[in-house]
Coordinates of N, CA, C and O in Angstrom, one line a residue:
X1 N 66.5 148.6 106.9 CA 67.2 149.4 106.6 C 68.5 150.3 107.1 O 67.9 150.5 108.6
X2 N 68.9 151.2 106.7 CA 69.8 151.6 107.6 C 69.2 153.5 108.1 O 68.7 154.3 106.8
X3 N 69.2 153.5 109.2 CA 68.9 155.6 109.3 C 69.6 156.2 109.7 O 70.5 155.8 110.7
X4 N 69.9 157.1 109.5 CA 71.0 157.9 109.5 C 71.1 159.5 110.7 O 69.7 160.3 109.6
X5 N 71.1 159.1 111.8 CA 70.6 160.4 112.5 C 71.8 161.7 112.3 O 72.3 162.0 113.2
X6 N 71.3 162.3 111.4 CA 72.2 163.2 110.6 C 72.2 164.2 110.1 O 71.4 163.7 108.6
X7 N 71.6 165.1 109.7 CA 71.5 166.2 108.8 C 72.6 166.7 107.7 O 72.2 167.2 106.5
X8 N 73.3 166.2 108.2 CA 75.2 166.1 107.5 C 74.9 165.6 106.0 O 75.1 164.0 105.6
X9 N 75.1 166.4 104.7 CA 75.3 166.1 103.6 C 76.8 165.2 103.5 O 77.0 164.2 102.4
X10 N 77.3 165.6 103.9 CA 78.7 165.6 104.8 C 78.6 163.8 105.0 O 79.6 162.9 104.4
X11 N 78.3 163.0 106.0 CA 78.6 162.3 106.5 C 77.8 161.3 105.2 O 77.9 160.1 105.7
X12 N 76.9 162.1 104.2 CA 75.8 161.1 103.6 C 76.9 160.6 102.2 O 77.4 159.6 101.9
X13 N 77.7 161.6 102.4 CA 78.7 161.4 100.6 C 80.0 160.4 101.5 O 80.5 159.5 100.6
X14 N 79.9 160.1 102.8 CA 81.1 159.0 103.4 C 80.6 158.3 103.3 O 80.8 157.2 103.2
X15 N 79.5 158.1 103.4 CA 79.0 157.2 104.1 C 78.8 156.1 102.4 O 79.0 154.5 102.3
X16 N 77.9 157.0 101.5 CA 78.3 156.4 99.9 C 79.9 155.3 100.2 O 79.9 155.2 99.0
X17 N 81.1 156.3 100.2 CA 82.2 155.7 99.9 C 82.0 154.5 100.7 O 83.3 153.1 100.0
X18 N 81.8 153.8 101.6 CA 81.7 152.4 101.7 C 80.8 151.3 101.3 O 80.5 150.4 101.6
X19 N 79.6 151.8 100.8 CA 78.6 151.6 99.9 C 77.6 150.7 100.9 O 77.0 150.7 100.7
X20 N 77.5 152.1 101.8 CA 76.3 152.3 102.7 C 74.9 153.6 102.2 O 75.6 154.1 101.9
X21 N 73.9 152.8 102.1 CA 72.9 154.2 101.9 C 72.2 154.3 102.7 O 70.9 153.3 103.2
X22 N 71.8 155.3 103.6 CA 70.3 155.4 104.2 C 69.6 155.5 103.4 O 69.4 155.8 102.6
X23 N 68.8 154.5 104.3 CA 67.0 154.6 103.4 C 66.0 155.5 104.3 O 65.1 155.9 103.6
X24 N 66.4 156.3 105.3 CA 66.1 157.1 105.8 C 67.1 158.1 106.5 O 68.3 157.9 107.0
X25 N 66.9 159.8 106.3 CA 67.4 160.3 107.1 C 66.6 160.7 108.2 O 65.7 161.2 108.1
X26 N 67.1 161.4 109.2 CA 66.1 161.4 110.5 C 67.5 162.9 111.5 O 68.1 162.1 111.7
X27 N 67.4 163.7 111.6 CA 68.1 164.7 112.4 C 67.3 165.0 113.7 O 66.4 165.6 114.4
X28 N 68.6 164.6 114.6 CA 67.8 164.3 116.0 C 68.0 165.6 116.5 O 69.0 166.3 116.6
X29 N 67.0 165.7 117.7 CA 67.4 167.3 118.5 C 67.6 166.9 119.6 O 66.7 166.6 120.4
X30 N 68.9 167.0 120.2 CA 69.3 166.9 121.7 C 69.7 168.1 121.9 O 70.5 168.9 120.9
X31 N 70.5 168.5 123.0 CA 70.9 169.5 123.3 C 72.7 169.2 124.2 O 73.2 168.3 124.4
X32 N 73.3 169.9 123.1 CA 74.9 169.5 122.6 C 75.8 170.4 123.5 O 76.7 170.5 123.1
X33 N 75.0 171.0 124.5 CA 75.7 171.4 125.8 C 76.6 170.5 126.7 O 76.3 169.4 127.0
X34 N 78.1 170.9 126.5 CA 79.0 170.1 127.4 C 78.8 169.8 129.2 O 78.4 171.3 129.4
X35 N 78.6 169.3 130.2 CA 78.4 168.9 131.2 C 79.5 169.7 131.7 O 80.6 169.6 131.2
X36 N 79.6 169.9 133.0 CA 80.1 170.6 133.9 C 81.9 169.5 133.6 O 81.3 168.4 134.1
X37 N 83.0 170.3 133.6 CA 84.1 169.5 134.1 C 84.2 168.4 132.8 O 85.1 167.6 133.0
X38 N 83.1 167.8 131.6 CA 82.6 166.7 130.7 C 85.0 166.6 130.0 O 84.8 167.9 129.4
X39 N 85.4 165.9 129.4 CA 86.6 166.2 129.3 C 85.7 165.5 127.5 O 84.6 165.2 127.1
X40 N 86.3 166.0 126.6 CA 85.8 166.3 125.2 C 85.8 164.8 124.8 O 85.0 164.5 123.3
X41 N 86.8 163.6 124.8 CA 86.2 162.4 123.9 C 84.7 161.5 125.1 O 84.3 160.9 124.3
X42 N 84.7 161.7 126.0 CA 83.3 161.6 126.7 C 82.1 162.3 126.6 O 81.0 161.5 126.2
X43 N 82.5 163.6 125.8 CA 81.4 164.0 124.9 C 81.4 163.5 124.2 O 79.9 163.7 123.6
X44 N 82.2 163.8 123.1 CA 81.8 163.0 121.5 C 80.8 161.7 121.9 O 80.2 161.6 121.0
X45 N 81.5 160.5 122.2 CA 80.3 159.7 123.0 C 79.3 159.7 123.2 O 78.7 159.0 122.8
X46 N 79.2 160.7 124.2 CA 77.9 161.2 125.0 C 76.9 161.8 123.6 O 75.4 160.6 123.6
X47 N 77.2 162.5 123.2 CA 76.6 163.3 121.9 C 76.0 161.8 121.0 O 75.0 161.9 120.3
X48 N 77.3 161.2 120.3 CA 77.0 160.2 119.0 C 75.5 159.3 119.7 O 74.5 158.6 119.4
X49 N 75.8 158.4 121.3 CA 74.7 157.8 121.5 C 73.9 158.3 121.9 O 72.7 158.2 121.5
X50 N 73.5 159.3 122.0 CA 72.5 160.9 122.5 C 71.6 161.1 121.2 O 70.5 160.7 120.9
X51 N 72.0 160.8 120.2 CA 71.6 161.4 118.6 C 70.9 159.7 118.3 O 69.7 160.0 117.5
X52 N 72.0 158.7 118.5 CA 71.0 157.6 118.2 C 70.5 157.5 118.7 O 69.1 156.8 118.2
X53 N 70.4 157.6 120.4 CA 69.1 157.2 120.8 C 67.6 158.2 120.6 O 66.2 157.8 120.8
X54 N 67.9 159.6 120.4 CA 66.8 160.4 120.0 C 65.9 160.1 118.7 O 65.1 160.9 118.7
X55 N 66.7 159.3 117.6 CA 65.8 158.8 116.5 C 64.5 157.8 116.6 O 65.3 156.6 117.3
X56 N 63.2 157.9 116.3 CA 62.9 156.7 116.5 C 63.1 155.8 115.5 O 63.3 155.8 114.1
X57 N 63.1 154.2 115.5 CA 63.8 153.5 115.1 C 63.3 152.4 114.8 O 62.4 152.1 116.4
X58 N 62.4 152.2 114.1 CA 61.2 151.2 113.5 C 62.0 149.8 113.3 O 63.4 149.2 113.0
X59 N 60.9 148.4 112.8 CA 61.5 146.7 113.0 C 62.6 147.8 111.9 O 61.5 147.4 110.7
X60 N 63.2 146.6 111.9 CA 64.4 146.3 111.1 C 65.3 147.3 111.0 O 66.3 147.5 110.1
X61 N 65.3 147.9 111.7 CA 66.2 149.3 111.3 C 67.1 149.1 112.0 O 67.2 149.3 113.6
X62 N 68.2 149.8 111.7 CA 69.7 150.3 112.2 C 69.7 151.8 112.2 O 69.8 152.5 111.1
X63 N 70.6 152.2 113.5 CA 70.6 153.9 113.4 C 71.7 153.9 113.4 O 72.2 153.3 114.9
X64 N 72.4 154.7 112.9 CA 73.8 155.3 112.9 C 73.8 156.7 112.9 O 73.4 157.7 112.5
X65 N 75.1 157.2 114.1 CA 75.3 158.7 114.5 C 76.3 158.8 114.9 O 77.0 158.4 115.4
X66 N 76.6 160.1 114.3 CA 77.9 160.8 114.9 C 78.3 161.8 115.3 O 77.3 162.5 114.8
X67 N 79.5 162.3 116.3 CA 79.6 163.9 116.5 C 81.3 163.3 116.2 O 81.8 162.8 116.6
X68 N 81.5 165.1 115.6 CA 82.8 165.1 115.7 C 83.4 165.9 116.8 O 82.5 167.8 116.7
X69 N 84.4 166.4 117.5 CA 84.5 167.3 118.4 C 86.0 167.8 118.2 O 86.9 166.9 118.1
X70 N 86.1 168.8 117.9 CA 87.6 169.5 117.9 C 87.4 170.3 119.3 O 87.1 170.7 120.4
X71 N 88.8 169.4 119.5 CA 89.9 169.9 121.3 C 90.9 170.4 121.2 O 91.3 169.8 120.9
X72 N 91.2 170.9 122.4 CA 92.8 171.8 122.6 C 92.9 171.6 123.7 O 92.2 172.0 124.6
X73 N 93.2 170.9 123.9 CA 93.5 170.0 125.3 C 92.3 169.7 125.9 O 92.1 168.3 125.0
X74 N 91.7 169.6 127.1 CA 90.5 168.9 127.5 C 90.3 170.5 127.3 O 88.3 170.3 127.9
X75 N 90.0 171.3 126.7 CA 89.0 172.3 126.6 C 88.3 171.7 125.0 O 89.0 171.4 124.1
X76 N 87.1 172.0 125.0 CA 85.7 172.0 123.9 C 85.7 173.0 123.2 O 85.1 173.6 124.0
X77 N 86.1 172.7 121.7 CA 85.9 173.9 120.5 C 84.9 174.2 120.3 O 84.0 172.6 119.9
X78 N 84.0 175.1 120.3 CA 82.4 175.5 119.4 C 82.5 175.0 118.4 O 83.9 176.0 117.5
X79 N 81.5 174.9 117.6 CA 81.4 175.0 116.6 C 81.5 177.0 116.0 O 81.3 177.4 117.0
X80 N 81.9 177.2 114.9 CA 81.9 178.5 114.4 C 80.6 178.9 114.2 O 79.8 178.9 113.3
X81 N 80.2 179.3 114.9 CA 78.7 180.0 114.6 C 78.5 181.7 114.1 O 77.6 181.5 113.7
X82 N 79.5 182.2 114.0 CA 79.9 183.5 113.5 C 80.5 183.4 113.0 O 81.7 182.8 113.5
X83 N 81.3 184.8 112.4 CA 82.6 184.8 111.4 C 83.8 185.5 112.9 O 84.5 184.8 112.9
X84 N 83.1 185.6 113.5 CA 84.1 186.5 114.9 C 84.1 185.2 115.6 O 85.2 185.0 115.9
X85 N 83.4 184.5 116.6 CA 83.9 183.1 116.9 C 85.2 182.2 115.6 O 85.6 181.4 116.2
X86 N 84.8 181.8 114.3 CA 85.3 181.3 113.7 C 86.7 182.4 113.4 O 88.1 181.3 113.9
X87 N 86.6 183.4 113.8 CA 88.2 183.9 113.6 C 89.0 183.7 115.1 O 89.9 183.2 114.8
X88 N 88.4 184.1 116.2 CA 89.0 183.5 117.1 C 89.6 182.3 117.4 O 90.9 181.6 118.2
X89 N 88.7 181.2 116.6 CA 89.1 179.7 116.8 C 90.4 179.4 115.9 O 90.9 178.7 116.2
X90 N 90.4 180.0 114.9 CA 91.2 180.1 114.0 C 92.4 180.6 115.0 O 93.9 180.2 114.6
X91 N 92.5 181.4 115.4 CA 93.8 182.3 116.0 C 94.1 180.9 116.7 O 95.3 180.7 117.5
X92 N 93.2 180.4 118.2 CA 93.2 179.5 119.4 C 94.6 178.5 118.3 O 95.5 177.8 118.9
X93 N 93.8 178.0 117.1 CA 94.3 176.5 116.5 C 95.5 177.0 115.9 O 96.6 176.4 115.3
X94 N 96.1 178.4 115.1 CA 96.8 178.8 114.2 C 98.6 178.2 115.1 O 98.5 178.8 116.7
X95 N 99.3 177.5 114.3 CA 100.5 177.2 114.6 C 100.2 175.5 115.6 O 101.3 175.7 116.8
X96 N 99.5 175.4 116.2 CA 99.3 174.3 117.5 C 98.4 173.0 116.7 O 97.7 172.8 116.0
X97 N 98.6 172.0 117.8 CA 98.1 170.4 117.3 C 96.9 170.6 118.1 O 96.8 171.1 119.7
X98 N 96.1 170.0 117.4 CA 94.6 169.7 118.4 C 94.1 168.4 117.6 O 94.5 167.8 117.7
X99 N 93.1 167.8 118.4 CA 92.4 166.7 118.7 C 90.7 166.6 118.1 O 90.4 167.8 119.0
X100 N 90.9 166.1 116.7 CA 89.5 165.8 116.6 C 88.9 164.8 116.9 O 89.4 163.5 116.2
X101 N 87.8 164.4 117.8 CA 87.3 163.1 118.1 C 86.0 162.7 117.3 O 85.3 163.7 117.2
X102 N 86.1 161.9 117.2 CA 84.9 161.5 116.0 C 84.3 160.1 116.7 O 84.7 159.1 116.0
X103 N 83.1 160.3 117.3 CA 82.9 159.4 117.6 C 81.6 158.4 116.9 O 80.7 159.1 116.3
X104 N 80.9 157.4 117.0 CA 80.1 156.7 116.3 C 79.3 155.5 116.9 O 80.0 154.9 117.8
X105 N 77.9 156.5 117.2 CA 77.2 154.4 117.8 C 76.3 154.3 116.3 O 75.8 154.9 116.0
X106 N 75.7 152.9 117.1 CA 75.1 152.4 115.7 C 73.7 151.7 116.5 O 74.6 150.5 117.9
X107 N 72.9 151.5 116.3 CA 71.8 150.8 117.3 C 71.2 150.3 116.3 O 70.6 150.3 115.6
X108 N 71.9 148.8 116.8 CA 71.0 147.6 115.7 C 69.6 146.9 115.5 O 68.8 147.6 116.3
X109 N 68.9 146.1 114.7 CA 67.9 146.1 114.8 C 67.1 145.5 116.2 O 66.3 145.8 116.4
X110 N 68.2 144.5 116.8 CA 67.7 144.3 118.2 C 67.8 145.2 119.3 O 67.4 144.6 120.3
X111 N 68.4 146.4 118.6 CA 68.1 147.9 119.8 C 69.7 147.4 120.6 O 69.7 148.4 121.8
X112 N 70.1 146.6 120.3 CA 71.6 146.7 120.9 C 73.0 148.3 120.3 O 72.8 147.8 119.2
X113 N 73.2 148.9 121.2 CA 74.1 149.7 121.1 C 75.7 149.2 120.8 O 76.2 148.5 121.7
X114 N 76.6 149.9 119.9 CA 77.7 149.6 120.0 C 78.3 151.0 119.6 O 77.8 152.0 118.7
X115 N 79.5 152.1 120.1 CA 80.3 152.3 120.0 C 81.5 152.1 119.4 O 82.1 151.5 119.7
X116 N 82.3 153.5 118.8 CA 83.1 153.2 118.5 C 84.2 154.5 118.4 O 83.2 155.7 118.0
X117 N 85.2 155.0 118.5 CA 86.3 156.9 118.0 C 87.1 157.1 117.7 O 88.1 155.5 117.8
X118 N 87.9 158.1 117.0 CA 88.8 158.1 116.6 C 89.4 159.6 116.5 O 88.4 160.2 116.8
X119 N 90.5 159.1 116.8 CA 90.6 160.4 117.6 C 92.3 160.9 116.6 O 93.3 159.7 116.1
X120 N 92.6 161.8 115.9 CA 93.1 162.2 114.7 C 93.6 163.7 115.4 O 93.0 164.2 116.1
X121 N 95.0 163.7 115.5 CA 95.5 164.4 115.8 C 95.5 165.7 114.7 O 96.6 165.3 113.5
X122 N 95.3 167.3 114.5 CA 95.5 167.9 113.5 C 96.5 169.2 113.8 O 96.0 169.5 115.2
X123 N 97.4 169.5 112.8 CA 98.3 170.8 113.2 C 98.5 171.9 112.2 O 98.3 171.1 110.7
X124 N 97.5 173.2 112.2 CA 97.4 174.2 111.9 C 99.0 174.4 111.4 O 99.9 174.3 112.3
X125 N 99.2 175.3 110.4 CA 101.1 176.1 110.1 C 100.3 177.3 110.8 O 99.3 177.5 111.6
X126 N 101.6 177.8 111.3 CA 101.1 179.2 112.1 C 100.4 180.3 111.1 O 100.8 180.5 109.8
X127 N 99.6 180.8 111.3 CA 98.2 180.9 110.2 C 98.5 182.6 110.5 O 98.6 183.1 111.6
X128 N 98.6 183.7 109.2 CA 98.6 184.8 109.6 C 97.0 185.2 109.5 O 96.4 184.9 109.3
X129 N 97.2 186.3 109.7 CA 96.1 187.3 110.0 C 95.1 187.3 108.6 O 94.3 187.4 108.2
X130 N 95.9 187.5 107.1 CA 95.4 187.8 106.3 C 94.7 185.8 106.1 O 93.9 186.2 105.2
X131 N 95.7 185.3 106.4 CA 95.6 183.9 106.2 C 93.7 183.8 106.7 O 92.7 183.2 106.1
X132 N 94.3 184.4 107.8 CA 92.7 184.0 108.7 C 91.6 184.7 108.3 O 90.3 184.1 107.8
X133 N 91.8 186.3 107.6 CA 90.7 187.1 107.1 C 90.2 186.0 106.0 O 88.9 186.1 105.7
X134 N 91.0 185.8 104.8 CA 90.3 184.9 103.9 C 89.8 183.8 103.7 O 88.9 183.4 103.0
X135 N 90.3 183.1 105.4 CA 89.5 181.4 105.2 C 88.3 182.0 105.5 O 86.9 181.6 105.4
X136 N 87.9 183.2 106.6 CA 86.9 183.4 107.4 C 85.8 184.0 106.3 O 84.9 183.4 106.0
X137 N 86.3 185.3 105.2 CA 85.5 185.3 104.4 C 85.0 184.6 103.0 O 84.1 184.7 102.3
X138 N 85.8 182.9 103.0 CA 85.2 182.4 101.9 C 84.1 181.2 102.6 O 83.5 180.7 101.6
X139 N 83.5 182.1 103.9 CA 82.5 180.9 104.9 C 82.2 179.6 104.6 O 81.8 179.1 105.0
X140 N 83.9 178.9 104.6 CA 83.8 177.4 104.3 C 83.4 176.3 105.9 O 82.7 176.3 106.1
X141 N 84.6 177.6 107.1 CA 83.6 177.2 108.1 C 82.7 177.4 109.1 O 83.1 176.8 110.2
X142 N 81.9 178.0 108.6 CA 80.8 178.2 109.8 C 80.0 177.7 109.6 O 79.9 176.3 108.8
X143 N 79.7 176.9 111.0 CA 78.9 176.2 111.8 C 79.5 174.7 111.9 O 78.9 173.9 112.0
X144 N 80.6 175.2 111.5 CA 81.7 173.6 111.9 C 82.7 173.4 113.2 O 83.0 174.9 113.7
X145 N 82.7 172.3 113.5 CA 83.6 172.2 114.6 C 85.1 172.8 114.6 O 85.3 172.8 113.2
X146 N 85.8 173.8 115.2 CA 86.6 174.1 115.3 C 87.2 175.1 114.1 O 87.5 175.9 114.2
X147 N 85.5 175.8 113.2 CA 85.5 176.4 112.5 C 86.0 176.5 111.1 O 86.5 177.8 110.5
X148 N 86.8 175.0 110.8 CA 86.9 174.6 109.6 C 86.9 173.4 109.2 O 86.5 172.9 109.4
X149 N 87.0 173.2 107.9 CA 86.8 172.0 106.6 C 87.6 171.6 106.3 O 88.2 172.3 104.9
X150 N 88.6 170.5 106.7 CA 89.6 169.7 106.4 C 89.2 169.3 104.4 O 90.2 169.6 104.0
X151 N 88.0 169.4 104.4 CA 88.0 168.9 102.7 C 87.5 169.7 102.1 O 87.5 169.6 100.9
X152 N 87.8 170.7 102.3 CA 87.8 172.0 101.5 C 89.1 173.4 101.3 O 90.3 172.5 101.4
X153 N 89.2 174.0 101.3 CA 90.7 175.2 101.3 C 91.3 175.3 102.8 O 92.2 175.4 102.6
X154 N 90.8 174.8 103.5 CA 91.5 174.7 105.2 C 93.1 173.4 105.2 O 93.8 173.8 105.8
X155 N 92.6 172.6 103.6 CA 93.9 171.5 103.5 C 94.9 172.0 103.6 O 96.2 171.7 104.3
X156 N 94.8 173.3 103.0 CA 96.2 173.6 102.2 C 96.6 174.2 103.7 O 97.9 174.6 103.3
X157 N 96.2 174.6 104.6 CA 96.8 175.0 105.9 C 97.3 174.2 106.9 O 97.5 174.5 107.9
X158 N 97.2 172.7 106.4 CA 97.0 171.5 107.6 C 98.8 171.4 107.4 O 98.9 170.8 105.9
X159 N 99.8 171.9 108.6 CA 100.7 171.1 107.9 C 101.1 169.5 108.4 O 101.7 169.0 108.5
X160 N 100.2 168.8 109.3 CA 99.9 167.4 110.0 C 98.7 166.8 110.5 O 97.9 168.0 110.5
X161 N 98.8 165.8 109.8 CA 97.8 165.2 110.4 C 97.9 164.0 110.8 O 98.7 163.3 110.2
X162 N 97.2 163.3 111.5 CA 97.8 161.7 112.5 C 96.6 161.2 112.5 O 96.1 161.6 113.5
X163 N 96.0 160.2 111.8 CA 94.4 159.5 112.3 C 93.7 159.4 110.9 O 94.3 159.6 110.1
X164 N 92.3 159.7 111.2 CA 91.4 159.1 110.5 C 91.1 161.0 109.6 O 90.2 161.7 110.3
X165 N 91.4 160.8 108.4 CA 91.2 162.0 107.8 C 90.2 162.6 107.4 O 88.7 162.9 107.5
X166 N 88.7 161.1 107.8 CA 86.8 161.0 107.3 C 86.4 160.9 108.8 O 85.5 162.1 109.0
X167 N 87.1 160.6 109.2 CA 87.0 161.8 111.6 C 86.7 162.7 111.2 O 85.9 163.6 111.6
X168 N 87.7 163.9 110.7 CA 87.8 164.7 111.1 C 86.7 165.8 109.8 O 86.2 166.3 110.3
X169 N 86.4 164.7 108.4 CA 85.7 165.6 107.7 C 83.7 165.6 108.4 O 83.0 166.5 108.5
X170 N 84.2 164.5 109.2 CA 82.8 163.8 110.2 C 82.1 162.5 110.7 O 81.1 162.4 110.9
X171 N 83.0 161.5 110.0 CA 82.2 160.1 110.3 C 83.6 159.4 109.7 O 84.0 159.5 109.0
X172 N 84.3 159.0 111.3 CA 85.7 157.8 110.7 C 84.9 156.3 110.2 O 84.1 155.9 110.2
X173 N 85.3 156.4 108.5 CA 84.9 155.9 107.6 C 85.9 153.8 108.5 O 84.3 152.9 108.1
X174 N 86.2 153.4 108.9 CA 86.9 152.5 109.5 C 85.9 152.0 110.3 O 85.4 150.6 110.3
X175 N 86.3 152.7 111.5 CA 85.2 152.6 112.6 C 83.9 152.5 112.0 O 83.0 151.9 112.7
X176 N 83.2 153.1 111.5 CA 81.8 153.1 110.7 C 81.6 152.1 109.8 O 80.5 151.2 110.1
X177 N 82.8 151.4 109.1 CA 82.1 150.0 108.4 C 82.4 148.9 109.6 O 81.5 148.5 109.5
X178 N 83.2 149.1 110.4 CA 83.0 148.0 111.6 C 82.0 148.2 112.2 O 81.0 146.7 112.2
X179 N 81.3 149.1 112.8 CA 80.1 149.1 113.3 C 79.0 148.8 112.5 O 77.9 147.8 112.7
X180 N 78.5 148.9 111.5 CA 77.8 149.0 110.6 C 77.6 147.4 110.5 O 76.8 145.8 110.3
X181 N 79.0 146.6 110.0 CA 79.1 144.5 109.9 C 78.6 144.4 111.1 O 77.8 143.6 110.8
X182 N 79.3 144.7 112.2 CA 78.7 144.1 113.8 C 77.2 144.5 113.8 O 76.8 143.3 114.5
X183 N 76.7 145.2 113.4 CA 75.5 145.8 113.7 C 74.2 144.9 112.4 O 72.6 144.7 112.8
X184 N 74.6 144.2 111.7 CA 74.4 143.3 110.5 C 74.0 143.9 109.3 O 73.2 143.7 108.5
X185 N 74.1 145.0 108.8 CA 73.8 145.6 107.5 C 75.0 145.6 106.7 O 76.2 144.9 106.9
X186 N 74.7 144.5 105.3 CA 75.5 144.5 104.7 C 76.0 145.0 103.6 O 75.4 146.3 103.7
X187 N 77.4 144.9 103.5 CA 78.5 145.7 103.0 C 79.2 145.0 102.0 O 79.5 143.7 102.3
X188 N 79.8 145.4 101.2 CA 80.2 144.8 99.7 C 81.6 144.5 100.2 O 81.8 145.2 101.1

């Protein structure tokens, strides 16, 4: 049985695209504060691993956890916990390239951990104040890494993407499928 260590409905939807259906959902409770001088890739990998380890795994279960981190250079951008934070994030990302790092950890039935990561470069068009205000008013990016959801209205503001679209949404499907297959989860 597959256990998804995430309460994200997007991750469940993405898993369904590859024919994986969690038998159980468990929301891990971990401290997501970056460590001093921690780089974005190391941060995303650490969080994916800690989320997978934070969930009780019963006999025969495979635990899957992921983390998506938005980085501007070496700077880890926070999730948009308020409209003010979201506005500042969008102003930072306007007209610039940034990286979405999506790490995935699977712990198989024998307790072996496997990690994969996808890095995707994303560039917003130069956003006007009106575009930022309209996007913030939509409420779509609240709580999201970097302050936006690529699977919604923000996609029309992105001029360039190189890498895993599903990774930016929250779970890189190519890497996830490989992890699940290596962990013994039956995929069609």
